[in-house]
Amino acid sequence: MTGGNGHSPVKKVRIVGVPLDLGADRRGIDMGPDALRNDGLVKRIADLDIEVEDTGNIFIPRPAPGLCKNPKLKHYDEVLCACKKVRDFVSDAITDGYFPLVIGGDHSIAMGTTAALSKHYKKIGMIWIDAHGDFNTEETTISGNIHGMSFATSVGRGTKALVGKMGKTCVCEENCVLIGARDLDPLEREALKKSKVTVFTMRDIDEIGMYKVMKKAMKIACNGTDAIHVSFDLDSIDPMEAPGVGTPVQGGITYREAHLAMEMISECGKLKSLEVVELNPILDSYNNTGKLAIGLITSALGKKIF
């Protein structure tokens, strides 16, 4: 017997679409939000007896033609503008009593989401599920892509060009967990080792299993915090199961491991926001990645197998 939607602790969800691809190198990620809608995101959430409001997509400014102003912070003005809009939309959702579901778009949008949460909560824990660390700064970046700096910025690390530009951050580094890492830049790896962030690599998942990883992760994220934010990069999943992502890396987490993680997160009682990023429909196969993303979202919102 496989039925049963379960009882979701979330009553009202507001969807914020962010068609931003300027924080990354590869085009197509901007199509992610509409792809999720076309695959039935709103209906699937509503089937959980959750009130759903879709605000549509945030307007993203296009870069002016010409040379990049700073190759270490590509498309800085446009990305910062987009993230400020994300901050305002997410903050409004929380004020209005909605659970904010942010759908991207590239991972730079996390800077806006965490800035919004910091206006409403005093101490925030974060679960960052990603093949990459996104812990670079302007000084350590190899690519200059801001989506690779969003985790670091969210905990207050990095250049003043990003840190503090959207307000203070209440995301506590010691309550942050990176899960599924398997592709870290050399200086980024060293920065993570010196930080208070807990890192569970794919080897850790292989050795002890996703259940034990998530038990440890939830204990860390929940310890003394009044809110948890989950930032889920679809490239954390193995590209055999999720080919339609911005930066695929072989050897990722499985379909069931991903669902288990989201199911366990849904039970913690402190989940206050969720973002799902880096869906690239151009690279997808039969919309499999988009459909998987919707399934993960509904698992986080309380859908159960039985």
mmCIF file of C-alpha atoms in Angstrom:
data_model
loop_
_atom_site.group_PDB
_atom_site.id
_atom_site.type_symbol
_atom_site.label_atom_id
_atom_site.label_comp_id
_atom_site.label_asym_id
_atom_site.label_seq_id
_atom_site.Cartn_x
_atom_site.Cartn_y
_atom_site.Cartn_z
ATOM 1 C CA MET A 1 0.000 0.000 0.000
ATOM 2 C CA THR A 2 1.565 3.305 -1.088
ATOM 3 C CA GLY A 3 -1.068 5.987 -0.608
ATOM 4 C CA GLY A 4 -1.344 8.738 1.970
ATOM 5 C CA ASN A 5 -0.446 12.362 1.624
ATOM 6 C CA GLY A 6 0.167 12.737 5.317
ATOM 7 C CA HIS A 7 -0.621 15.774 7.398
ATOM 8 C CA SER A 8 1.502 18.764 6.493
ATOM 9 C CA PRO A 9 2.558 21.179 9.242
ATOM 10 C CA VAL A 10 2.627 23.864 6.538
ATOM 11 C CA LYS A 11 -0.789 25.420 5.866
ATOM 12 C CA LYS A 12 -0.028 28.193 3.374
ATOM 13 C CA VAL A 13 2.704 28.330 0.715
ATOM 14 C CA ARG A 14 3.676 31.286 -1.416
ATOM 15 C CA ILE A 15 5.745 30.486 -4.496
ATOM 16 C CA VAL A 16 8.400 32.998 -5.523
ATOM 17 C CA GLY A 17 9.864 32.312 -8.959
ATOM 18 C CA VAL A 18 13.341 33.655 -9.680
ATOM 19 C CA PRO A 19 14.370 33.147 -13.338
ATOM 20 C CA LEU A 20 17.976 34.166 -12.693
ATOM 21 C CA ASP A 21 20.872 32.618 -14.594
ATOM 22 C CA LEU A 22 23.403 35.446 -14.338
ATOM 23 C CA GLY A 23 25.042 34.037 -11.208
ATOM 24 C CA ALA A 24 26.117 31.002 -13.244
ATOM 25 C CA ASP A 25 27.889 30.325 -16.535
ATOM 26 C CA ARG A 26 25.274 28.206 -18.258
ATOM 27 C CA ARG A 27 22.104 29.585 -19.815
ATOM 28 C CA GLY A 28 18.782 27.816 -19.400
ATOM 29 C CA ILE A 29 18.496 27.886 -15.609
ATOM 30 C CA ASP A 30 16.228 30.914 -15.950
ATOM 31 C CA MET A 31 13.590 28.570 -17.384
ATOM 32 C CA GLY A 32 13.479 26.487 -14.200
ATOM 33 C CA PRO A 33 10.579 28.186 -12.399
ATOM 34 C CA ASP A 34 8.174 27.938 -15.322
ATOM 35 C CA ALA A 35 9.220 24.352 -16.015
ATOM 36 C CA LEU A 36 8.208 23.407 -12.470
ATOM 37 C CA ARG A 37 4.873 25.139 -12.893
ATOM 38 C CA ASN A 38 4.267 23.397 -16.211
ATOM 39 C CA ASP A 39 4.970 20.053 -14.547
ATOM 40 C CA GLY A 40 2.183 20.680 -12.018
ATOM 41 C CA LEU A 41 3.925 22.158 -8.981
ATOM 42 C CA VAL A 42 0.930 24.159 -7.759
ATOM 43 C CA LYS A 43 -1.515 21.250 -8.021
ATOM 44 C CA ARG A 44 0.859 18.833 -6.300
ATOM 45 C CA ILE A 45 1.210 21.171 -3.339
ATOM 46 C CA ALA A 46 -2.545 21.855 -3.244
ATOM 47 C CA ASP A 47 -3.144 18.081 -3.146
ATOM 48 C CA LEU A 48 -1.554 18.157 0.315
ATOM 49 C CA ASP A 49 -4.430 20.396 1.496
ATOM 50 C CA ILE A 50 -2.088 23.378 1.506
ATOM 51 C CA GLU A 51 -3.250 26.798 0.382
ATOM 52 C CA VAL A 52 -0.985 27.841 -2.509
ATOM 53 C CA GLU A 53 -0.371 31.338 -3.814
ATOM 54 C CA ASP A 54 1.885 31.765 -6.837
ATOM 55 C CA THR A 55 3.298 35.276 -7.144
ATOM 56 C CA GLY A 56 4.792 34.569 -10.561
ATOM 57 C CA ASN A 57 8.360 35.436 -11.444
ATOM 58 C CA ILE A 58 10.497 38.277 -10.177
ATOM 59 C CA PHE A 59 11.678 40.553 -12.973
ATOM 60 C CA ILE A 60 15.369 40.022 -13.659
ATOM 61 C CA PRO A 61 17.324 42.873 -15.273
ATOM 62 C CA ARG A 62 19.401 41.900 -18.280
ATOM 63 C CA PRO A 63 23.064 42.884 -18.359
ATOM 64 C CA ALA A 64 24.115 45.712 -20.617
ATOM 65 C CA PRO A 65 26.254 44.628 -23.564
ATOM 66 C CA GLY A 66 29.953 45.124 -23.130
ATOM 67 C CA LEU A 67 32.829 43.974 -20.985
ATOM 68 C CA CYS A 68 32.312 42.546 -17.504
ATOM 69 C CA LYS A 69 33.092 45.193 -14.868
ATOM 70 C CA ASN A 70 34.661 42.714 -12.461
ATOM 71 C CA PRO A 71 35.556 39.187 -13.655
ATOM 72 C CA LYS A 72 35.680 38.095 -9.989
ATOM 73 C CA LEU A 73 32.034 39.146 -9.505
ATOM 74 C CA LYS A 74 30.313 38.519 -12.818
ATOM 75 C CA HIS A 75 27.029 40.368 -13.413
ATOM 76 C CA TYR A 76 27.316 41.853 -9.951
ATOM 77 C CA ASP A 77 24.764 44.658 -10.363
ATOM 78 C CA GLU A 78 22.091 42.443 -11.867
ATOM 79 C CA VAL A 79 22.559 39.590 -9.385
ATOM 80 C CA LEU A 80 22.475 41.963 -6.421
ATOM 81 C CA CYS A 81 19.341 43.645 -7.763
ATOM 82 C CA ALA A 82 17.628 40.262 -8.202
ATOM 83 C CA CYS A 83 18.606 39.091 -4.719
ATOM 84 C CA LYS A 84 17.231 42.259 -3.142
ATOM 85 C CA LYS A 85 13.922 41.559 -4.880
ATOM 86 C CA VAL A 86 14.004 37.985 -3.580
ATOM 87 C CA ARG A 87 14.622 39.339 -0.079
ATOM 88 C CA ASP A 88 11.619 41.641 -0.295
ATOM 89 C CA PHE A 89 9.245 39.048 -1.786
ATOM 90 C CA VAL A 90 10.242 36.374 0.728
ATOM 91 C CA SER A 91 10.019 38.806 3.646
ATOM 92 C CA ASP A 92 6.523 39.830 2.540
ATOM 93 C CA ALA A 93 5.494 36.179 2.353
ATOM 94 C CA ILE A 94 6.609 35.570 5.934
ATOM 95 C CA THR A 95 4.867 38.736 7.129
ATOM 96 C CA ASP A 96 1.657 37.591 5.433
ATOM 97 C CA GLY A 97 1.808 34.206 7.165
ATOM 98 C CA TYR A 98 2.988 32.123 4.214
ATOM 99 C CA PHE A 99 5.747 29.549 3.981
ATOM 100 C CA PRO A 100 8.059 30.862 1.247
ATOM 101 C CA LEU A 101 8.961 28.406 -1.510
ATOM 102 C CA VAL A 102 11.633 29.948 -3.723
ATOM 103 C CA ILE A 103 12.210 28.282 -7.082
ATOM 104 C CA GLY A 104 15.165 29.170 -9.261
ATOM 105 C CA GLY A 105 17.171 30.054 -11.027
ATOM 106 C CA ASP A 106 20.781 29.738 -9.983
ATOM 107 C CA HIS A 107 22.004 29.386 -6.419
ATOM 108 C CA SER A 108 22.943 33.028 -5.939
ATOM 109 C CA ILE A 109 19.289 33.646 -5.022
ATOM 110 C CA ALA A 110 19.981 32.077 -1.609
ATOM 111 C CA MET A 111 21.587 35.367 -0.574
ATOM 112 C CA GLY A 112 18.200 37.041 -0.918
ATOM 113 C CA THR A 113 16.259 34.283 0.836
ATOM 114 C CA THR A 114 18.557 34.198 3.860
ATOM 115 C CA ALA A 115 18.523 38.011 4.064
ATOM 116 C CA ALA A 116 14.724 37.876 4.245
ATOM 117 C CA LEU A 117 14.723 35.235 6.970
ATOM 118 C CA SER A 118 17.199 37.331 8.949
ATOM 119 C CA LYS A 119 14.584 40.079 9.186
ATOM 120 C CA HIS A 120 12.188 37.716 10.988
ATOM 121 C CA TYR A 121 14.261 35.221 12.991
ATOM 122 C CA LYS A 122 17.079 35.719 15.498
ATOM 123 C CA LYS A 123 19.036 32.524 14.986
ATOM 124 C CA ILE A 124 18.817 30.518 11.774
ATOM 125 C CA GLY A 125 20.163 27.071 10.971
ATOM 126 C CA MET A 126 20.682 25.999 7.386
ATOM 127 C CA ILE A 127 20.785 22.714 5.485
ATOM 128 C CA TRP A 128 22.615 23.227 2.181
ATOM 129 C CA ILE A 129 22.287 20.187 -0.096
ATOM 130 C CA ASP A 130 24.705 20.589 -2.986
ATOM 131 C CA ALA A 131 27.453 18.918 -4.991
ATOM 132 C CA HIS A 132 29.432 22.127 -4.582
ATOM 133 C CA GLY A 133 30.389 24.160 -1.545
ATOM 134 C CA ASP A 134 29.315 27.602 -2.800
ATOM 135 C CA PHE A 135 31.767 28.812 -0.153
ATOM 136 C CA ASN A 136 34.008 30.860 -2.399
ATOM 137 C CA THR A 137 34.590 34.585 -2.022
ATOM 138 C CA GLU A 138 35.761 37.261 -4.421
ATOM 139 C CA GLU A 139 39.314 36.425 -3.334
ATOM 140 C CA THR A 140 39.101 32.625 -3.798
ATOM 141 C CA THR A 141 36.785 32.200 -6.771
ATOM 142 C CA ILE A 142 38.126 30.578 -9.923
ATOM 143 C CA SER A 143 35.101 31.256 -12.133
ATOM 144 C CA GLY A 144 33.861 34.601 -10.810
ATOM 145 C CA ASN A 145 30.324 33.180 -10.764
ATOM 146 C CA ILE A 146 28.393 34.526 -7.786
ATOM 147 C CA HIS A 147 26.318 31.356 -7.365
ATOM 148 C CA GLY A 148 29.541 29.824 -6.040
ATOM 149 C CA MET A 149 29.678 32.432 -3.244
ATOM 150 C CA SER A 150 26.110 32.289 -1.943
ATOM 151 C CA PHE A 151 26.691 29.979 1.045
ATOM 152 C CA ALA A 152 29.685 32.002 2.223
ATOM 153 C CA THR A 153 27.799 35.277 1.812
ATOM 154 C CA SER A 154 24.783 33.926 3.697
ATOM 155 C CA VAL A 155 26.905 33.313 6.797
ATOM 156 C CA GLY A 156 28.672 36.676 6.521
ATOM 157 C CA ARG A 157 31.899 35.633 4.827
ATOM 158 C CA GLY A 158 33.495 37.335 1.867
ATOM 159 C CA THR A 159 33.692 40.676 0.164
ATOM 160 C CA LYS A 160 31.871 43.768 1.394
ATOM 161 C CA ALA A 161 30.484 43.994 -2.129
ATOM 162 C CA LEU A 162 28.128 41.140 -1.137
ATOM 163 C CA VAL A 163 28.164 40.718 2.650
ATOM 164 C CA GLY A 164 25.737 43.093 4.325
ATOM 165 C CA LYS A 165 24.407 44.547 1.096
ATOM 166 C CA MET A 166 20.965 43.120 1.810
ATOM 167 C CA GLY A 167 21.044 43.634 5.565
ATOM 168 C CA LYS A 168 22.428 41.651 8.452
ATOM 169 C CA THR A 169 22.549 37.872 8.449
ATOM 170 C CA CYS A 170 21.227 35.785 11.330
ATOM 171 C CA VAL A 171 22.358 32.506 9.759
ATOM 172 C CA CYS A 172 24.671 30.925 12.329
ATOM 173 C CA GLU A 173 27.680 29.179 10.852
ATOM 174 C CA GLU A 174 27.813 26.580 13.623
ATOM 175 C CA ASN A 175 24.214 25.610 12.765
ATOM 176 C CA CYS A 176 24.928 25.148 9.051
ATOM 177 C CA VAL A 177 25.396 21.806 7.324
ATOM 178 C CA LEU A 178 26.569 21.075 3.784
ATOM 179 C CA ILE A 179 25.347 17.708 2.488
ATOM 180 C CA GLY A 180 26.392 15.849 -0.661
ATOM 181 C CA ALA A 181 29.600 17.731 -1.457
ATOM 182 C CA ARG A 182 31.793 16.125 -4.102
ATOM 183 C CA ASP A 183 33.255 19.000 -6.143
ATOM 184 C CA LEU A 184 35.082 21.643 -4.084
ATOM 185 C CA ASP A 185 37.637 24.203 -5.257
ATOM 186 C CA PRO A 186 40.998 23.981 -3.429
ATOM 187 C CA LEU A 187 40.771 27.297 -1.535
ATOM 188 C CA GLU A 188 37.068 26.754 -0.930
ATOM 189 C CA ARG A 189 37.857 23.399 0.670
ATOM 190 C CA GLU A 190 40.328 25.045 3.020
ATOM 191 C CA ALA A 191 37.827 27.769 3.932
ATOM 192 C CA LEU A 192 35.194 25.156 4.781
ATOM 193 C CA LYS A 193 37.666 23.216 6.919
ATOM 194 C CA LYS A 194 38.474 26.373 8.899
ATOM 195 C CA SER A 195 34.805 27.351 9.249
ATOM 196 C CA LYS A 196 32.221 26.118 11.751
ATOM 197 C CA VAL A 197 30.124 24.584 8.956
ATOM 198 C CA THR A 198 29.641 20.820 9.215
ATOM 199 C CA VAL A 199 30.331 19.075 5.897
ATOM 200 C CA PHE A 200 29.008 15.662 4.916
ATOM 201 C CA THR A 201 30.584 14.604 1.638
ATOM 202 C CA MET A 202 29.360 11.837 -0.647
ATOM 203 C CA ARG A 203 31.893 9.561 1.030
ATOM 204 C CA ASP A 204 30.229 10.218 4.382
ATOM 205 C CA ILE A 205 26.859 9.318 2.870
ATOM 206 C CA ASP A 206 28.377 6.172 1.351
ATOM 207 C CA GLU A 207 29.932 5.137 4.657
ATOM 208 C CA ILE A 208 27.183 5.827 7.190
ATOM 209 C CA GLY A 209 24.073 6.279 5.053
ATOM 210 C CA MET A 210 21.750 9.200 4.487
ATOM 211 C CA TYR A 211 19.621 8.442 7.553
ATOM 212 C CA LYS A 212 22.524 8.884 9.984
ATOM 213 C CA VAL A 213 23.809 11.905 8.059
ATOM 214 C CA MET A 214 20.420 13.587 8.310
ATOM 215 C CA LYS A 215 20.005 12.729 11.989
ATOM 216 C CA LYS A 216 23.298 14.455 12.709
ATOM 217 C CA ALA A 217 22.524 17.332 10.352
ATOM 218 C CA MET A 218 19.124 18.051 11.887
ATOM 219 C CA LYS A 219 20.570 17.994 15.396
ATOM 220 C CA ILE A 220 23.176 20.575 14.371
ATOM 221 C CA ALA A 221 20.747 22.801 12.466
ATOM 222 C CA CYS A 222 18.082 22.698 15.187
ATOM 223 C CA ASN A 223 20.406 23.301 18.135
ATOM 224 C CA GLY A 224 19.219 26.567 19.675
ATOM 225 C CA THR A 225 17.788 27.966 16.449
ATOM 226 C CA ASP A 226 14.311 29.345 15.894
ATOM 227 C CA ALA A 227 14.212 28.640 12.148
ATOM 228 C CA ILE A 228 15.753 26.321 9.573
ATOM 229 C CA HIS A 229 16.246 27.182 5.931
ATOM 230 C CA VAL A 230 16.802 24.421 3.368
ATOM 231 C CA SER A 231 18.601 25.261 0.165
ATOM 232 C CA PHE A 232 18.449 22.353 -2.286
ATOM 233 C CA ASP A 233 20.614 22.400 -5.388
ATOM 234 C CA LEU A 234 19.387 19.752 -7.800
ATOM 235 C CA ASP A 235 22.961 19.021 -8.884
ATOM 236 C CA SER A 236 23.346 17.236 -5.533
ATOM 237 C CA ILE A 237 21.468 14.348 -7.142
ATOM 238 C CA ASP A 238 23.304 11.974 -9.447
ATOM 239 C CA PRO A 239 22.939 13.165 -13.072
ATOM 240 C CA MET A 240 21.769 9.690 -14.080
ATOM 241 C CA GLU A 241 18.556 10.563 -12.227
ATOM 242 C CA ALA A 242 18.643 14.359 -12.538
ATOM 243 C CA PRO A 243 20.336 15.333 -15.822
ATOM 244 C CA GLY A 244 18.654 18.733 -16.142
ATOM 245 C CA VAL A 245 20.843 20.800 -13.824
ATOM 246 C CA GLY A 246 23.217 23.730 -14.159
ATOM 247 C CA THR A 247 26.470 22.003 -13.230
ATOM 248 C CA PRO A 248 26.112 18.200 -13.158
ATOM 249 C CA VAL A 249 28.724 16.114 -11.311
ATOM 250 C CA GLN A 250 28.846 12.321 -11.421
ATOM 251 C CA GLY A 251 28.431 10.330 -8.217
ATOM 252 C CA GLY A 252 25.595 12.140 -6.475
ATOM 253 C CA ILE A 253 22.881 11.167 -4.053
ATOM 254 C CA THR A 254 20.128 8.823 -5.208
ATOM 255 C CA TYR A 255 16.441 9.427 -5.720
ATOM 256 C CA ARG A 256 15.543 7.721 -2.447
ATOM 257 C CA GLU A 257 18.341 9.368 -0.464
ATOM 258 C CA ALA A 258 17.094 12.764 -1.603
ATOM 259 C CA HIS A 259 13.516 11.972 -0.629
ATOM 260 C CA LEU A 260 14.597 10.579 2.735
ATOM 261 C CA ALA A 261 16.469 13.814 3.452
ATOM 262 C CA MET A 262 13.427 15.942 2.657
ATOM 263 C CA GLU A 263 11.058 13.679 4.574
ATOM 264 C CA MET A 264 13.233 13.933 7.670
ATOM 265 C CA ILE A 265 13.484 17.706 7.301
ATOM 266 C CA SER A 266 9.692 17.982 7.123
ATOM 267 C CA GLU A 267 9.391 16.331 10.541
ATOM 268 C CA CYS A 268 11.728 18.688 12.413
ATOM 269 C CA GLY A 269 9.135 21.380 13.140
ATOM 270 C CA LYS A 270 11.518 24.282 12.470
ATOM 271 C CA LEU A 271 11.508 24.417 8.671
ATOM 272 C CA LYS A 272 10.549 27.996 7.769
ATOM 273 C CA SER A 273 11.584 28.258 4.116
ATOM 274 C CA LEU A 274 12.720 26.159 1.180
ATOM 275 C CA GLU A 275 14.426 26.948 -2.084
ATOM 276 C CA VAL A 276 15.114 24.599 -4.974
ATOM 277 C CA VAL A 277 17.623 25.787 -7.534
ATOM 278 C CA GLU A 278 19.643 25.075 -10.681
ATOM 279 C CA LEU A 279 16.964 23.243 -12.723
ATOM 280 C CA ASN A 280 17.901 23.529 -16.398
ATOM 281 C CA PRO A 281 15.053 22.275 -18.611
ATOM 282 C CA ILE A 282 17.236 22.525 -21.734
ATOM 283 C CA LEU A 283 19.390 19.700 -20.421
ATOM 284 C CA ASP A 284 16.550 17.657 -18.921
ATOM 285 C CA SER A 285 15.275 14.351 -20.270
ATOM 286 C CA TYR A 286 11.470 14.010 -20.500
ATOM 287 C CA ASN A 287 11.151 16.554 -17.639
ATOM 288 C CA ASN A 288 12.477 13.915 -15.220
ATOM 289 C CA THR A 289 14.510 16.391 -13.196
ATOM 290 C CA GLY A 290 11.605 18.811 -12.894
ATOM 291 C CA LYS A 291 9.247 16.056 -11.788
ATOM 292 C CA LEU A 292 11.803 14.851 -9.260
ATOM 293 C CA ALA A 293 12.152 18.397 -7.919
ATOM 294 C CA ILE A 294 8.389 18.635 -7.395
ATOM 295 C CA GLY A 295 8.418 15.320 -5.555
ATOM 296 C CA LEU A 296 11.193 16.560 -3.262
ATOM 297 C CA ILE A 297 9.301 19.782 -2.568
ATOM 298 C CA THR A 298 6.154 17.886 -1.589
ATOM 299 C CA SER A 299 8.203 15.556 0.621
ATOM 300 C CA ALA A 300 9.613 18.594 2.453
ATOM 301 C CA LEU A 301 6.067 19.941 2.837
ATOM 302 C CA GLY A 302 4.851 16.753 4.489
ATOM 303 C CA LYS A 303 3.874 14.224 1.822
ATOM 304 C CA LYS A 304 4.353 10.713 3.138
ATOM 305 C CA ILE A 305 4.441 7.274 1.537
ATOM 306 C CA PHE A 306 2.025 5.821 4.101
#
